[in-house]
Amino acid sequence: MHNNLSILLWKELTEAFRSYRILIWVMVCAFFGILSPLSAYYMPDILAMIGSTQNMVLTLTEVTYRDAVDQYVKNFTQIGSIVMIFLAMGCVAGEKADGSLQFLMVRPITCRSILFSKMLALMVMELLGIGVAAMLCNLYGRYLFPAFPSTLFMQSNLLLLLYLLVVIVMTTSLSAMVSRPVAAGLAALGLWLVFSMLGSLGGTGWYSFTTLGSEMIHVVEGFAISYKPFGSAILVMIGSVIGGLCALRCWEPSH
């Protein structure tokens, strides 16, 4: 299994590189890494410019590194999640549609190797992109905001990696359950929206993995974090993997 997994992982990474998925993700991450501190720093000037054209006075409180971090978190937990769903939704369902998965299933390769190789490839892509974004945001943040907490910010990105990992596992497993990438994408987007709405309700909603974004801000501020969303993240991933494996084992190609 280990040998098959390494071969399949290399295959997935090669396909991701050739299809420009890795490049797209890294470019999106680099854009957010640069945009977050810049947009926070220049927001008062932007509002003043808009206000001058409308004969209005728009003012903001003093801009600090907290605004840059908040913008960074929002960019990745919202737009970044949607981009990741879009990139992952066809990893299994797409191969069902074009017949390449059928070619793998008749080989002595387990369903676990197929599913885990796709998840691992997306994890490598995720780690590469977030690493680039974190370094760029850290550099610009330190330049624009002298009090920017570099160490705490870099540590907080571990929570972002976990957040997006849940999205990856959930989307990949759903892709294994359906036969069309669009169906997998819509299902993953729907579940993500449900968890996001639960997380915004407070109370039991704090157990939603989507509140990991709020915990990132707590880490940067030096506050203690809540472990409630970690349980949700683990349960969602375990349930997704089990469902994906069961669906893949029961799948029969249509003739």
Coordinates of N, CA and C in Angstrom, one line a residue:
M1 N 0.8 -1.2 0.0 CA 0.0 0.0 0.0 C 0.9 1.3 0.0
H2 N 2.0 1.2 0.8 CA 2.8 2.4 0.9 C 3.4 2.7 -0.5
N3 N 3.9 1.7 -1.2 CA 4.4 2.0 -2.6 C 3.4 2.5 -3.5
N4 N 2.2 1.9 -3.5 CA 1.1 2.4 -4.3 C 0.7 3.9 -4.0
L5 N 0.7 4.2 -2.7 CA 0.4 5.5 -2.3 C 1.4 6.6 -2.7
S6 N 2.6 6.2 -2.7 CA 3.7 7.2 -3.1 C 3.6 7.4 -4.6
I7 N 3.3 6.3 -5.4 CA 3.2 6.4 -6.8 C 2.0 7.3 -7.2
L8 N 0.9 7.0 -6.5 CA -0.4 7.8 -6.8 C -0.2 9.2 -6.4
L9 N 0.5 9.5 -5.3 CA 0.7 10.8 -4.8 C 1.5 11.6 -5.8
W10 N 2.6 11.0 -6.4 CA 3.4 11.6 -7.4 C 2.5 11.9 -8.7
K11 N 1.7 11.0 -9.0 CA 0.8 11.2 -10.1 C -0.2 12.4 -9.9
E12 N -0.7 12.5 -8.7 CA -1.6 13.6 -8.4 C -0.9 14.9 -8.4
L13 N 0.3 15.0 -7.9 CA 1.0 16.2 -7.9 C 1.4 16.6 -9.3
T14 N 1.8 15.6 -10.1 CA 2.1 15.9 -11.5 C 0.9 16.5 -12.3
E15 N -0.2 15.9 -12.1 CA -1.4 16.4 -12.7 C -1.8 17.7 -12.2
A16 N -1.7 18.0 -10.9 CA -2.0 19.3 -10.4 C -1.1 20.4 -11.0
F17 N 0.2 20.0 -11.2 CA 1.1 21.0 -11.8 C 0.8 21.2 -13.2
R18 N 0.5 20.2 -14.0 CA 0.3 20.3 -15.4 C -1.1 21.0 -15.7
S19 N -2.0 20.8 -14.8 CA -3.3 21.5 -15.0 C -3.4 22.9 -14.4
Y20 N -2.2 23.3 -13.9 CA -2.1 24.7 -13.3 C -2.8 24.9 -12.0
R21 N -3.3 23.8 -11.4 CA -4.0 24.0 -10.1 C -3.1 24.5 -9.0
I22 N -1.9 24.0 -9.0 CA -0.9 24.4 -8.0 C -0.6 25.9 -8.2
L23 N -0.4 26.3 -9.5 CA 0.0 27.7 -9.8 C -1.2 28.6 -9.4
I24 N -2.4 28.2 -9.8 CA -3.6 29.0 -9.4 C -3.7 29.2 -7.9
W25 N -3.5 28.2 -7.2 CA -3.7 28.3 -5.7 C -2.6 29.1 -5.1
V26 N -1.3 28.9 -5.6 CA -0.2 29.7 -5.0 C -0.4 31.2 -5.4
M27 N -0.9 31.5 -6.6 CA -1.1 32.9 -7.0 C -2.2 33.5 -6.2
V28 N -3.3 32.8 -5.9 CA -4.3 33.3 -5.1 C -3.8 33.6 -3.7
C29 N -3.1 32.7 -3.1 CA -2.5 32.9 -1.8 C -1.6 34.0 -1.7
A30 N -0.7 34.2 -2.7 CA 0.2 35.3 -2.8 C -0.5 36.6 -2.8
F31 N -1.6 36.6 -3.6 CA -2.4 37.8 -3.8 C -3.0 38.3 -2.5
F32 N -3.6 37.3 -1.7 CA -4.2 37.6 -0.5 C -3.1 38.0 0.6
G33 N -2.0 37.3 0.5 CA -0.9 37.6 1.4 C -0.4 39.0 1.3
I34 N -0.4 39.6 0.1 CA 0.0 41.0 -0.1 C -1.1 41.9 0.1
L35 N -2.3 41.5 -0.4 CA -3.4 42.5 -0.3 C -3.9 42.7 1.1
S36 N -3.9 41.8 2.0 CA -4.5 41.9 3.3 C -3.8 43.1 4.1
P37 N -2.5 43.1 4.3 CA -1.9 44.3 5.0 C -2.0 45.6 4.2
L38 N -1.9 45.5 2.9 CA -2.0 46.8 2.1 C -3.4 47.4 2.1
S39 N -4.4 46.6 2.0 CA -5.8 47.1 2.0 C -6.1 47.7 3.4
A40 N -5.6 47.0 4.4 CA -5.9 47.5 5.8 C -5.2 48.9 6.0
Y41 N -3.9 49.0 5.5 CA -3.1 50.2 5.8 C -3.7 51.4 5.0
Y42 N -4.1 51.1 3.7 CA -4.5 52.2 2.9 C -6.0 52.4 2.9
M43 N -6.8 51.7 3.7 CA -8.2 51.8 3.7 C -8.7 53.3 4.1
P44 N -8.1 53.9 5.1 CA -8.5 55.3 5.3 C -8.3 56.2 4.1
D45 N -7.2 56.1 3.4 CA -7.0 56.9 2.2 C -8.1 56.6 1.1
I46 N -8.4 55.3 1.0 CA -9.4 54.9 0.0 C -10.8 55.5 0.3
L47 N -11.1 55.4 1.6 CA -12.4 55.9 2.0 C -12.5 57.4 1.9
A48 N -11.3 58.1 2.2 CA -11.3 59.5 2.0 C -11.4 59.9 0.6
M49 N -10.8 59.2 -0.3 CA -11.0 59.5 -1.8 C -12.4 59.2 -2.2
I50 N -13.0 58.2 -1.8 CA -14.4 57.9 -2.1 C -15.3 59.0 -1.6
G51 N -15.1 59.4 -0.4 CA -15.9 60.4 0.3 C -15.8 61.8 -0.4
S52 N -14.6 62.1 -0.9 CA -14.4 63.4 -1.6 C -15.2 63.5 -2.9
T53 N -15.3 62.3 -3.5 CA -16.1 62.3 -4.8 C -17.6 62.4 -4.6
Q54 N -18.0 62.0 -3.4 CA -19.5 62.0 -3.1 C -19.8 63.1 -2.1
N55 N -18.9 64.1 -1.8 CA -19.1 65.2 -0.9 C -19.5 64.6 0.5
M56 N -18.8 63.6 0.9 CA -19.1 63.0 2.2 C -17.8 62.9 3.0
V57 N -17.9 62.8 4.3 CA -16.7 62.6 5.1 C -16.8 61.2 5.7
L58 N -15.9 60.3 5.3 CA -15.8 59.0 5.8 C -14.5 58.8 6.7
T59 N -14.7 58.4 7.9 CA -13.5 58.3 8.8 C -13.5 56.9 9.4
L60 N -12.3 56.5 9.7 CA -12.0 55.2 10.4 C -11.3 55.4 11.7
T61 N -11.4 54.5 12.6 CA -10.5 54.6 13.8 C -9.1 54.2 13.3
E62 N -8.1 54.4 14.2 CA -6.7 54.2 13.9 C -6.5 52.8 13.4
V63 N -5.9 52.6 12.2 CA -5.6 51.3 11.6 C -4.4 50.7 12.3
T64 N -4.5 49.4 12.7 CA -3.5 48.7 13.3 C -3.2 47.4 12.6
Y65 N -2.3 46.6 13.1 CA -2.0 45.3 12.5 C -3.2 44.4 12.7
R66 N -4.1 44.6 13.7 CA -5.2 43.8 13.9 C -6.2 43.8 12.6
D67 N -6.2 45.0 12.0 CA -7.1 45.1 10.8 C -6.5 44.2 9.7
A68 N -5.1 44.2 9.6 CA -4.5 43.4 8.5 C -4.7 41.9 8.8
V69 N -4.6 41.5 10.0 CA -4.8 40.1 10.3 C -6.2 39.7 10.1
D70 N -7.2 40.6 10.5 CA -8.6 40.3 10.3 C -8.9 40.2 8.8
Q71 N -8.3 41.0 8.0 CA -8.5 40.9 6.6 C -8.0 39.6 6.0
Y72 N -6.8 39.3 6.5 CA -6.1 38.0 6.0 C -7.0 36.8 6.4
V73 N -7.5 36.8 7.6 CA -8.4 35.7 8.0 C -9.7 35.6 7.2
K74 N -10.3 36.7 7.0 CA -11.5 36.8 6.2 C -11.3 36.3 4.7
N75 N -10.2 36.8 4.1 CA -9.9 36.4 2.8 C -9.8 34.9 2.6
F76 N -9.1 34.2 3.5 CA -8.9 32.8 3.4 C -10.0 31.9 3.8
T77 N -10.7 32.4 4.9 CA -11.8 31.6 5.4 C -13.1 31.8 4.6
Q78 N -13.1 32.7 3.7 CA -14.2 33.0 2.8 C -13.9 32.6 1.4
I79 N -13.2 33.5 0.7 CA -12.8 33.3 -0.7 C -11.9 32.1 -0.9
G80 N -10.9 32.0 0.0 CA -10.0 30.9 0.0 C -10.6 29.6 0.0
S81 N -11.6 29.4 0.9 CA -12.4 28.2 1.0 C -13.1 27.8 -0.3
I82 N -13.7 28.8 -0.9 CA -14.4 28.6 -2.2 C -13.5 28.2 -3.3
V83 N -12.3 28.9 -3.3 CA -11.3 28.5 -4.3 C -10.8 27.1 -4.1
M84 N -10.6 26.7 -2.9 CA -10.2 25.3 -2.6 C -11.2 24.3 -3.0
I85 N -12.5 24.6 -2.7 CA -13.6 23.7 -3.1 C -13.6 23.5 -4.6
F86 N -13.4 24.7 -5.3 CA -13.4 24.6 -6.8 C -12.2 23.8 -7.3
L87 N -11.1 23.8 -6.7 CA -9.9 23.1 -7.1 C -10.0 21.6 -6.8
A88 N -10.7 21.3 -5.7 CA -10.8 19.9 -5.3 C -12.0 19.1 -5.7
M89 N -13.0 19.8 -6.2 CA -14.3 19.1 -6.4 C -14.2 18.0 -7.5
G90 N -13.3 18.1 -8.4 CA -13.2 17.1 -9.5 C -12.2 16.1 -9.4
C91 N -11.5 16.0 -8.2 CA -10.4 15.1 -8.0 C -10.8 13.7 -8.2
V92 N -11.9 13.3 -7.7 CA -12.4 11.9 -7.9 C -13.5 11.8 -8.9
A93 N -14.5 12.7 -8.8 CA -15.7 12.7 -9.7 C -15.2 13.0 -11.1
G94 N -14.2 13.8 -11.3 CA -13.7 14.0 -12.7 C -13.1 12.8 -13.3
E95 N -12.4 12.0 -12.5 CA -11.9 10.7 -13.0 C -12.9 9.7 -13.2
K96 N -14.0 9.8 -12.5 CA -15.1 8.9 -12.8 C -15.7 9.2 -14.1
A97 N -15.9 10.5 -14.4 CA -16.5 10.9 -15.7 C -15.6 10.6 -16.9
D98 N -14.3 10.7 -16.8 CA -13.5 10.5 -18.0 C -13.0 9.0 -18.1
G99 N -13.3 8.2 -17.1 CA -13.0 6.8 -17.1 C -11.6 6.4 -16.6
S100 N -10.8 7.4 -16.1 CA -9.5 7.1 -15.6 C -9.5 6.4 -14.3
L101 N -10.6 6.6 -13.5 CA -10.7 5.9 -12.2 C -11.0 4.4 -12.4
Q102 N -11.7 4.1 -13.4 CA -12.0 2.7 -13.7 C -10.7 2.0 -14.0
F103 N -9.8 2.6 -14.7 CA -8.5 2.0 -15.0 C -7.7 1.7 -13.7
L104 N -7.8 2.6 -12.7 CA -7.1 2.4 -11.4 C -7.8 1.3 -10.6
M105 N -9.1 1.2 -10.7 CA -9.9 0.3 -9.8 C -9.6 -1.2 -10.2
V106 N -9.3 -1.4 -11.5 CA -9.1 -2.8 -11.9 C -7.6 -3.3 -11.5
R107 N -6.8 -2.3 -11.1 CA -5.4 -2.6 -10.7 C -5.4 -3.1 -9.2
P108 N -4.3 -3.7 -8.8 CA -4.2 -4.0 -7.3 C -3.9 -2.8 -6.5
I109 N -4.8 -1.9 -6.5 CA -4.7 -0.6 -5.7 C -5.9 -0.5 -4.8
T110 N -5.7 -0.2 -3.6 CA -6.9 -0.1 -2.7 C -7.6 1.3 -2.8
C111 N -8.8 1.3 -2.4 CA -9.6 2.6 -2.4 C -8.9 3.6 -1.5
R112 N -8.4 3.1 -0.4 CA -7.7 4.0 0.6 C -6.6 4.7 -0.1
S113 N -5.8 4.0 -0.9 CA -4.6 4.6 -1.5 C -5.1 5.7 -2.5
I114 N -6.1 5.4 -3.3 CA -6.6 6.3 -4.2 C -7.1 7.6 -3.6
L115 N -8.0 7.4 -2.5 CA -8.6 8.6 -1.8 C -7.5 9.4 -1.1
F116 N -6.6 8.7 -0.3 CA -5.6 9.4 0.5 C -4.6 10.1 -0.4
S117 N -4.3 9.5 -1.5 CA -3.3 10.2 -2.4 C -3.8 11.5 -2.9
K118 N -5.1 11.6 -3.2 CA -5.7 12.8 -3.6 C -5.7 13.9 -2.5
M119 N -6.1 13.4 -1.3 CA -6.1 14.3 -0.2 C -4.7 14.8 0.2
L120 N -3.7 13.9 0.1 CA -2.3 14.3 0.4 C -1.8 15.3 -0.6
A121 N -2.1 15.1 -1.9 CA -1.7 16.0 -2.9 C -2.3 17.4 -2.7
L122 N -3.5 17.5 -2.3 CA -4.2 18.8 -2.0 C -3.6 19.4 -0.8
M123 N -3.2 18.6 0.2 CA -2.6 19.1 1.4 C -1.2 19.7 1.1
V124 N -0.5 19.1 0.2 CA 0.8 19.6 -0.2 C 0.6 21.0 -0.9
M125 N -0.4 21.0 -1.8 CA -0.7 22.3 -2.5 C -1.1 23.3 -1.5
E126 N -2.0 22.9 -0.5 CA -2.4 23.9 0.5 C -1.3 24.4 1.3
L127 N -0.4 23.5 1.8 CA 0.8 24.0 2.6 C 1.7 24.9 1.8
L128 N 1.9 24.6 0.5 CA 2.7 25.5 -0.3 C 2.1 26.9 -0.4
G129 N 0.8 27.0 -0.7 CA 0.2 28.2 -0.9 C 0.1 29.1 0.4
I130 N -0.3 28.4 1.5 CA -0.4 29.1 2.8 C 1.0 29.6 3.3
G131 N 2.0 28.8 3.0 CA 3.4 29.2 3.4 C 3.8 30.5 2.6
V132 N 3.5 30.5 1.4 CA 3.8 31.7 0.6 C 3.0 32.9 1.1
A133 N 1.7 32.7 1.4 CA 0.8 33.8 1.8 C 1.3 34.3 3.2
A134 N 1.6 33.4 4.1 CA 2.0 33.8 5.4 C 3.3 34.6 5.4
M135 N 4.3 34.2 4.6 CA 5.5 34.9 4.5 C 5.4 36.3 4.0
L136 N 4.5 36.4 2.9 CA 4.3 37.7 2.3 C 3.6 38.6 3.2
C137 N 2.5 38.1 3.8 CA 1.8 38.9 4.8 C 2.6 39.4 6.0
N138 N 3.5 38.5 6.4 CA 4.4 38.8 7.5 C 5.4 39.9 7.1
L139 N 5.9 39.8 5.9 CA 6.9 40.8 5.5 C 6.2 42.2 5.3
Y140 N 5.1 42.2 4.6 CA 4.4 43.5 4.4 C 3.8 44.0 5.8
G141 N 3.4 43.1 6.6 CA 2.8 43.5 7.9 C 3.9 44.2 8.8
R142 N 5.1 43.6 8.8 CA 6.1 44.1 9.6 C 6.6 45.5 9.1
Y143 N 6.5 45.6 7.8 CA 7.0 46.9 7.1 C 5.9 48.0 7.4
L144 N 4.7 47.7 7.3 CA 3.6 48.7 7.4 C 3.2 49.0 8.9
F145 N 3.3 47.9 9.7 CA 2.9 48.0 11.1 C 4.0 47.5 12.0
P146 N 4.8 48.4 12.6 CA 6.0 48.1 13.4 C 5.7 47.1 14.5
A147 N 4.4 47.1 15.0 CA 4.1 46.3 16.1 C 3.5 44.9 15.7
F148 N 3.7 44.6 14.4 CA 3.1 43.3 13.9 C 3.8 42.1 14.6
P149 N 3.0 41.3 15.2 CA 3.5 40.1 16.0 C 3.8 38.9 15.0
S150 N 5.0 38.9 14.5 CA 5.4 38.0 13.4 C 5.3 36.5 13.9
T151 N 5.8 36.2 15.1 CA 5.9 34.8 15.6 C 4.4 34.3 15.8
L152 N 3.6 35.1 16.5 CA 2.3 34.7 16.8 C 1.5 34.5 15.5
F153 N 1.7 35.4 14.5 CA 1.0 35.4 13.3 C 1.3 34.1 12.5
M154 N 2.6 33.7 12.5 CA 3.0 32.5 11.8 C 2.4 31.3 12.5
Q155 N 2.3 31.3 13.8 CA 1.8 30.2 14.5 C 0.3 30.1 14.3
S156 N -0.4 31.2 14.1 CA -1.9 31.2 13.9 C -2.2 30.5 12.5
N157 N -1.3 30.5 11.6 CA -1.5 29.9 10.3 C -1.7 28.4 10.4
L158 N -1.2 27.8 11.5 CA -1.5 26.4 11.7 C -3.0 26.1 11.8
L159 N -3.7 27.0 12.4 CA -5.2 26.9 12.5 C -5.8 27.1 11.1
L160 N -5.2 28.0 10.3 CA -5.8 28.1 8.9 C -5.5 26.9 8.1
L161 N -4.4 26.2 8.3 CA -4.1 25.0 7.6 C -5.1 23.9 8.0
L162 N -5.4 23.8 9.3 CA -6.5 22.9 9.7 C -7.8 23.2 9.2
Y163 N -8.2 24.5 9.1 CA -9.5 24.9 8.6 C -9.6 24.4 7.1
L164 N -8.6 24.7 6.3 CA -8.6 24.4 4.9 C -8.5 22.9 4.7
L165 N -7.8 22.2 5.6 CA -7.7 20.7 5.5 C -9.1 20.1 5.7
V166 N -9.9 20.6 6.6 CA -11.3 20.1 6.7 C -12.0 20.3 5.4
V167 N -11.9 21.5 4.8 CA -12.5 21.7 3.5 C -12.0 20.7 2.4
I168 N -10.7 20.5 2.4 CA -10.1 19.5 1.4 C -10.7 18.1 1.6
V169 N -10.7 17.6 2.8 CA -11.1 16.3 3.1 C -12.6 16.1 2.8
M170 N -13.4 17.1 3.2 CA -14.8 17.1 3.0 C -15.2 17.1 1.5
T171 N -14.5 18.0 0.7 CA -14.7 18.1 -0.7 C -14.3 16.9 -1.5
T172 N -13.1 16.3 -1.1 CA -12.6 15.1 -1.8 C -13.5 13.9 -1.5
S173 N -14.0 13.8 -0.3 CA -14.9 12.7 0.0 C -16.2 12.8 -0.7
L174 N -16.7 14.0 -0.8 CA -18.0 14.2 -1.5 C -17.8 14.0 -3.0
S175 N -16.6 14.3 -3.5 CA -16.3 14.0 -4.9 C -16.3 12.5 -5.2
A176 N -15.9 11.7 -4.1 CA -15.9 10.3 -4.3 C -17.4 9.7 -4.2
M177 N -18.3 10.5 -3.7 CA -19.7 10.0 -3.5 C -20.5 10.3 -4.7
V178 N -20.1 11.2 -5.6 CA -21.0 11.6 -6.7 C -20.2 11.3 -8.0
S179 N -20.9 11.5 -9.1 CA -20.3 11.2 -10.4 C -20.0 12.4 -11.2
R180 N -20.3 13.6 -10.7 CA -20.0 14.8 -11.5 C -19.3 15.8 -10.6
P181 N -18.3 16.5 -11.1 CA -17.6 17.5 -10.2 C -18.4 18.6 -9.8
V182 N -19.4 19.1 -10.6 CA -20.3 20.2 -10.2 C -21.1 19.8 -9.0
A183 N -21.6 18.5 -9.0 CA -22.4 18.1 -7.8 C -21.6 18.1 -6.6
A184 N -20.3 17.6 -6.7 CA -19.4 17.6 -5.5 C -19.2 19.0 -5.0
G185 N -18.9 19.9 -6.0 CA -18.7 21.3 -5.6 C -19.8 22.0 -4.9
L186 N -21.0 21.7 -5.4 CA -22.3 22.3 -4.8 C -22.5 21.7 -3.5
A187 N -22.3 20.4 -3.3 CA -22.5 19.8 -2.0 C -21.5 20.3 -1.0
A188 N -20.3 20.4 -1.4 CA -19.2 20.9 -0.5 C -19.5 22.3 -0.1
L189 N -19.9 23.2 -1.1 CA -20.2 24.6 -0.8 C -21.4 24.7 0.1
G190 N -22.4 23.8 -0.1 CA -23.6 23.9 0.8 C -23.2 23.5 2.2
L191 N -22.4 22.4 2.4 CA -22.0 22.0 3.8 C -21.2 23.1 4.5
W192 N -20.3 23.7 3.7 CA -19.4 24.8 4.2 C -20.3 25.9 4.7
L193 N -21.3 26.3 3.9 CA -22.1 27.4 4.3 C -22.9 27.1 5.5
V194 N -23.4 25.8 5.7 CA -24.1 25.4 6.9 C -23.2 25.6 8.1
F195 N -22.0 25.0 8.0 CA -21.1 25.2 9.1 C -20.8 26.6 9.4
S196 N -20.6 27.4 8.4 CA -20.3 28.9 8.6 C -21.5 29.6 9.3
M197 N -22.7 29.2 8.9 CA -23.9 29.8 9.6 C -24.0 29.4 11.0
L198 N -23.7 28.1 11.3 CA -23.7 27.6 12.7 C -22.7 28.3 13.5
G199 N -21.5 28.5 12.9 CA -20.4 29.2 13.6 C -20.7 30.7 14.0
S200 N -21.6 31.3 13.2 CA -21.9 32.7 13.4 C -23.0 32.8 14.5
L201 N -23.6 31.7 14.9 CA -24.8 31.8 15.8 C -24.3 31.9 17.3
G202 N -23.1 31.5 17.6 CA -22.7 31.5 19.0 C -23.2 30.3 19.7
G203 N -23.0 30.2 21.0 CA -23.5 29.0 21.7 C -22.9 27.7 21.2
T204 N -23.7 26.8 20.8 CA -23.2 25.5 20.3 C -22.5 25.7 19.0
G205 N -22.8 26.8 18.3 CA -22.1 27.1 17.0 C -20.6 27.3 17.2
W206 N -20.1 27.5 18.4 CA -18.7 27.7 18.6 C -18.0 26.3 18.4
Y207 N -18.7 25.2 18.3 CA -18.1 23.9 18.0 C -17.9 23.7 16.5
S208 N -18.4 24.6 15.7 CA -18.2 24.5 14.3 C -16.7 24.7 13.9
F209 N -16.2 23.9 13.0 CA -14.8 24.1 12.6 C -14.5 25.5 12.0
T210 N -15.6 26.1 11.5 CA -15.4 27.4 10.8 C -15.0 28.5 11.8
T211 N -15.2 28.3 13.1 CA -14.7 29.3 14.1 C -13.2 29.2 14.3
L212 N -12.5 28.4 13.6 CA -11.1 28.4 13.7 C -10.5 29.7 13.3
G213 N -11.2 30.4 12.4 CA -10.8 31.7 11.9 C -10.7 32.7 13.1
S214 N -11.7 32.6 14.0 CA -11.8 33.5 15.1 C -10.6 33.1 16.1
E215 N -10.3 31.8 16.2 CA -9.2 31.4 17.1 C -7.9 31.9 16.5
M216 N -7.8 32.1 15.2 CA -6.5 32.6 14.7 C -6.3 34.0 15.2
I217 N -7.3 34.8 15.3 CA -7.1 36.2 15.8 C -6.8 36.1 17.3
H218 N -7.3 35.2 18.0 CA -7.0 35.0 19.4 C -5.5 34.7 19.6
V219 N -5.0 33.8 18.7 CA -3.6 33.5 18.8 C -2.7 34.7 18.6
V220 N -3.0 35.5 17.6 CA -2.3 36.7 17.2 C -2.3 37.7 18.4
E221 N -3.4 37.7 19.1 CA -3.6 38.7 20.2 C -2.9 38.2 21.5
G222 N -2.5 36.9 21.4 CA -1.9 36.3 22.6 C -2.8 35.8 23.6
F223 N -4.1 35.6 23.2 CA -5.1 35.1 24.2 C -5.1 33.5 24.1
A224 N -5.8 32.9 25.1 CA -5.9 31.5 25.1 C -7.0 31.1 24.0
I225 N -6.8 30.0 23.4 CA -7.7 29.6 22.4 C -8.7 28.5 22.9
S226 N -9.9 28.4 22.2 CA -10.9 27.4 22.6 C -10.6 26.2 21.8
Y227 N -10.8 25.0 22.4 CA -10.6 23.8 21.7 C -11.9 23.2 21.1
K228 N -13.0 23.9 21.3 CA -14.3 23.4 20.8 C -14.3 23.1 19.3
P229 N -13.7 24.0 18.4 CA -13.8 23.7 17.0 C -12.9 22.6 16.5
F230 N -11.9 22.2 17.4 CA -11.0 21.1 17.0 C -11.8 19.8 17.0
G231 N -12.7 19.6 17.9 CA -13.5 18.4 17.9 C -14.3 18.3 16.7
S232 N -14.9 19.4 16.3 CA -15.8 19.4 15.1 C -14.9 19.1 13.9
A233 N -13.7 19.7 13.8 CA -12.9 19.5 12.6 C -12.5 18.0 12.5
I234 N -12.2 17.4 13.6 CA -11.8 15.9 13.6 C -13.0 15.1 13.2
L235 N -14.1 15.3 13.8 CA -15.3 14.5 13.5 C -15.7 14.7 12.0
V236 N -15.7 15.9 11.5 CA -16.1 16.1 10.1 C -15.1 15.4 9.1
M237 N -13.8 15.4 9.5 CA -12.8 14.7 8.6 C -13.0 13.2 8.7
I238 N -13.2 12.7 9.9 CA -13.4 11.2 10.0 C -14.7 10.8 9.3
G239 N -15.8 11.5 9.5 CA -17.0 11.1 8.9 C -16.9 11.2 7.4
S240 N -16.2 12.3 6.9 CA -16.0 12.4 5.4 C -15.2 11.3 4.8
V241 N -14.1 10.9 5.5 CA -13.3 9.8 5.0 C -14.0 8.5 4.9
I242 N -14.8 8.2 6.0 CA -15.5 7.0 6.0 C -16.6 6.9 4.9
G243 N -17.3 8.1 4.7 CA -18.3 8.1 3.7 C -17.7 8.0 2.3
G244 N -16.5 8.7 2.1 CA -15.9 8.6 0.8 C -15.4 7.3 0.5
L245 N -14.8 6.6 1.5 CA -14.3 5.2 1.2 C -15.4 4.2 0.9
C246 N -16.5 4.3 1.7 CA -17.7 3.5 1.4 C -18.2 3.7 0.0
A247 N -18.3 4.9 -0.4 CA -18.9 5.2 -1.7 C -17.9 4.7 -2.8
L248 N -16.6 4.9 -2.6 CA -15.7 4.4 -3.6 C -15.7 2.9 -3.7
R249 N -15.8 2.2 -2.6 CA -15.8 0.8 -2.7 C -17.1 0.2 -3.3
C250 N -18.2 1.0 -3.2 CA -19.4 0.5 -3.8 C -19.6 1.0 -5.2
W251 N -18.7 1.9 -5.7 CA -18.9 2.4 -7.0 C -18.7 1.4 -8.1
E252 N -19.6 1.4 -9.1 CA -19.4 0.6 -10.3 C -19.5 1.5 -11.5
P253 N -18.6 1.4 -12.4 CA -18.6 2.3 -13.6 C -19.8 1.9 -14.5
S254 N -20.4 3.0 -15.0 CA -21.5 2.8 -15.9 C -21.0 2.5 -17.3
H255 N -21.7 1.6 -18.0 CA -21.3 1.2 -19.3 C -22.1 1.9 -20.4

